[in-house]
Short mmCIF file of C-alpha atoms in Angstrom, two decimals:
data_model
loop_
_atom_site.label_atom_id
_atom_site.label_comp_id
_atom_site.label_asym_id
_atom_site.label_seq_id
_atom_site.Cartn_x
_atom_site.Cartn_y
_atom_site.Cartn_z
CA MET A 15 -33.90 -0.90 94.25
CA THR A 16 -33.41 2.69 93.91
CA GLY A 17 -33.79 4.79 90.80
CA GLY A 18 -30.00 5.05 90.35
CA GLU A 19 -29.61 1.31 90.46
CA ILE A 20 -32.36 0.83 87.87
CA ALA A 21 -30.69 3.41 85.60
CA ALA A 22 -27.35 1.66 86.01
CA LEU A 23 -28.95 -1.70 85.23
CA ILE A 24 -30.60 -0.28 82.05
CA ALA A 25 -27.28 1.27 80.99
CA ALA A 26 -25.45 -2.02 81.62
CA VAL A 27 -28.02 -3.97 79.53
CA ALA A 28 -27.86 -1.38 76.74
CA PHE A 29 -24.06 -1.55 76.78
CA ALA A 30 -24.17 -5.36 76.62
CA VAL A 31 -26.55 -5.26 73.63
CA LEU A 32 -24.27 -2.71 71.94
CA VAL A 33 -21.23 -4.93 72.53
CA VAL A 34 -23.07 -7.96 71.11
CA PHE A 35 -24.00 -6.01 67.93
CA LEU A 36 -20.44 -4.71 67.59
CA VAL A 37 -19.09 -8.27 67.92
CA ILE A 38 -21.51 -9.48 65.20
CA VAL A 39 -20.52 -6.58 62.91
CA LEU A 40 -16.82 -7.16 63.53
CA LEU A 41 -17.21 -10.88 62.76
CA LYS A 42 -18.96 -10.07 59.47
CA VAL A 43 -16.31 -7.46 58.60
CA SER A 44 -13.62 -10.01 59.44
CA LYS A 45 -15.27 -12.58 57.15
CA ILE A 46 -15.55 -9.97 54.33
CA MET A 47 -11.91 -8.95 54.81
CA GLY A 48 -10.90 -12.62 54.53
CA GLU A 49 -12.79 -12.93 51.26
CA VAL A 50 -11.27 -9.66 50.00
CA SER A 51 -7.82 -10.96 50.97
CA ASP A 52 -8.45 -14.20 49.01
CA THR A 53 -9.67 -12.20 46.01
CA VAL A 54 -6.59 -9.97 46.13
CA LYS A 55 -4.34 -13.05 46.29
CA GLU A 56 -6.10 -14.55 43.24
CA ALA A 57 -5.86 -11.25 41.39
CA ASN A 58 -2.15 -10.97 42.16
CA SER A 59 -1.61 -14.55 41.02
CA SER A 60 -3.53 -13.91 37.80
CA LEU A 61 -1.58 -10.69 37.22
CA ARG A 62 1.72 -12.55 37.63
CA VAL A 63 0.64 -15.15 35.06
CA ILE A 64 -0.67 -12.51 32.69
CA THR A 65 2.49 -10.42 33.11
CA LYS A 66 4.70 -13.45 32.44
CA ASP A 67 2.65 -14.36 29.35
CA ALA A 68 2.66 -10.75 28.16
CA ASP A 69 6.44 -10.56 28.62
CA ASN A 70 6.88 -13.75 26.57
CA LEU A 71 4.55 -12.42 23.89
CA LEU A 72 6.36 -9.09 23.79
CA ILE A 73 9.68 -10.86 23.35
CA GLU A 74 8.25 -12.91 20.47
CA VAL A 75 6.63 -9.84 18.90
CA GLU A 76 9.92 -7.95 19.14
CA GLY A 77 11.69 -10.83 17.38
CA LEU A 78 9.05 -10.88 14.65
CA LEU A 79 9.32 -7.12 14.20
CA ASN A 80 13.09 -7.38 13.90
CA LYS A 81 12.75 -10.12 11.28
CA SER A 82 10.07 -8.08 9.47
CA ASN A 83 12.33 -5.02 9.44
CA THR A 84 15.20 -7.10 8.06
CA THR A 85 12.96 -8.59 5.38
CA LEU A 86 11.55 -5.18 4.50
CA ASP A 87 15.05 -3.71 4.21
CA ASP A 88 16.02 -6.63 1.94
CA VAL A 89 12.94 -6.13 -0.25
CA ASN A 90 13.56 -2.38 -0.46
CA GLY A 91 17.17 -3.02 -1.47
CA LYS A 92 16.13 -5.47 -4.16
CA LEU A 93 13.44 -3.11 -5.44
CA GLY A 94 16.01 -0.33 -5.52
CA LYS A 95 18.15 -2.51 -7.79
CA THR A 96 15.24 -2.82 -10.25
CA ASP A 97 14.90 0.96 -10.64
CA PRO A 98 17.49 1.11 -13.47
CA LEU A 99 15.63 -1.71 -15.23
CA PHE A 100 12.37 0.22 -15.19
CA GLN A 101 14.24 3.36 -16.26
CA ALA A 102 15.73 1.43 -19.17
CA ILE A 103 12.30 0.06 -20.10
CA GLY A 104 10.91 3.59 -20.03
CA ASP A 105 13.78 4.86 -22.20
CA LEU A 106 13.22 1.94 -24.60
CA GLY A 107 9.55 2.89 -24.86
CA VAL A 108 10.50 6.47 -25.71
CA SER A 109 13.03 5.22 -28.28
CA VAL A 110 10.45 2.93 -29.89
CA SER A 111 7.97 5.79 -30.00
CA ASN A 112 10.59 8.04 -31.65
CA LEU A 113 11.44 5.25 -34.11
CA ASN A 114 7.75 4.88 -34.99
CA SER A 115 7.47 8.63 -35.58
CA SER A 116 10.62 8.64 -37.74
CA THR A 117 9.39 5.63 -39.71
CA ARG A 118 6.02 7.29 -40.24
CA ASN A 119 7.72 10.49 -41.44
CA LEU A 120 10.01 8.53 -43.77
CA THR A 121 7.05 6.57 -45.13
CA ASP A 122 5.13 9.79 -45.73
CA ARG A 123 8.14 11.30 -47.54
CA VAL A 124 8.73 8.20 -49.67
CA THR A 125 5.05 7.99 -50.51
CA GLY A 126 5.04 11.68 -51.46
CA VAL A 127 8.18 11.29 -53.64
CA THR A 128 6.72 8.19 -55.29
CA LYS A 129 3.49 10.01 -56.10
CA ARG A 130 5.43 12.98 -57.49
CA THR A 131 7.72 10.66 -59.44
CA ALA A 132 4.76 8.75 -60.80
CA GLN A 133 3.05 11.99 -61.77
CA THR A 134 6.26 13.32 -63.30
CA GLY A 135 6.80 10.05 -65.16
CA VAL A 136 3.32 10.17 -66.69
CA VAL A 137 3.71 13.82 -67.62
CA THR A 138 7.14 13.11 -69.12
CA LYS A 139 5.79 10.22 -71.18
CA VAL A 140 2.87 12.29 -72.41
CA GLY A 141 5.24 15.14 -73.22
CA LYS A 142 7.68 12.88 -75.09
CA THR A 143 4.85 11.29 -77.03
CA ALA A 144 3.53 14.71 -77.95
CA MET A 145 6.99 15.85 -79.03
CA ASN A 146 7.48 12.73 -81.12
CA MET A 147 4.16 13.27 -82.82
CA ASN A 148 5.03 16.89 -83.43
CA ARG A 149 8.38 15.90 -84.99
CA LYS A 150 6.73 13.32 -87.18
CA ARG A 151 4.32 15.96 -88.44
CA LYS A 152 7.14 18.36 -89.13
CA ASN A 153 9.08 15.68 -90.91
CA LYS A 154 6.02 14.87 -92.98
CA LYS A 155 5.52 18.50 -93.92
CA ASP A 156 9.16 18.92 -94.75
CA SER A 157 9.12 15.82 -96.92
CA GLU A 158 6.06 16.93 -98.84
#
């Protein structure tokens, strides 16, 4: 065997080893790609189920929101109808407060007039009594 033949034989063996390693790597990559493909299929299946469930939930949530909006509008309308009632209650409170103030003022005036009248009555009685006594004295002097 010549040197060229030995070199060709070494190159052929090296190429064969390289091909064997490439085949092993390609088989492993093929196996990994199969597993990735299965995982992607499962993920897609899960996403379809989740999407379907989410769509159903969104439809139900939209219905609930519509009912909530209707109920809220109804409550707001009914509360709006009570505004005049609370206004009337507030006005009644002001009227009662004014009535209390007027009653207090009237009571103070009546009490003041009563005190003055009582004082005037006592003074008048004392004055009349004094005048009567004075007349009696004059009459006594005149009769003497």
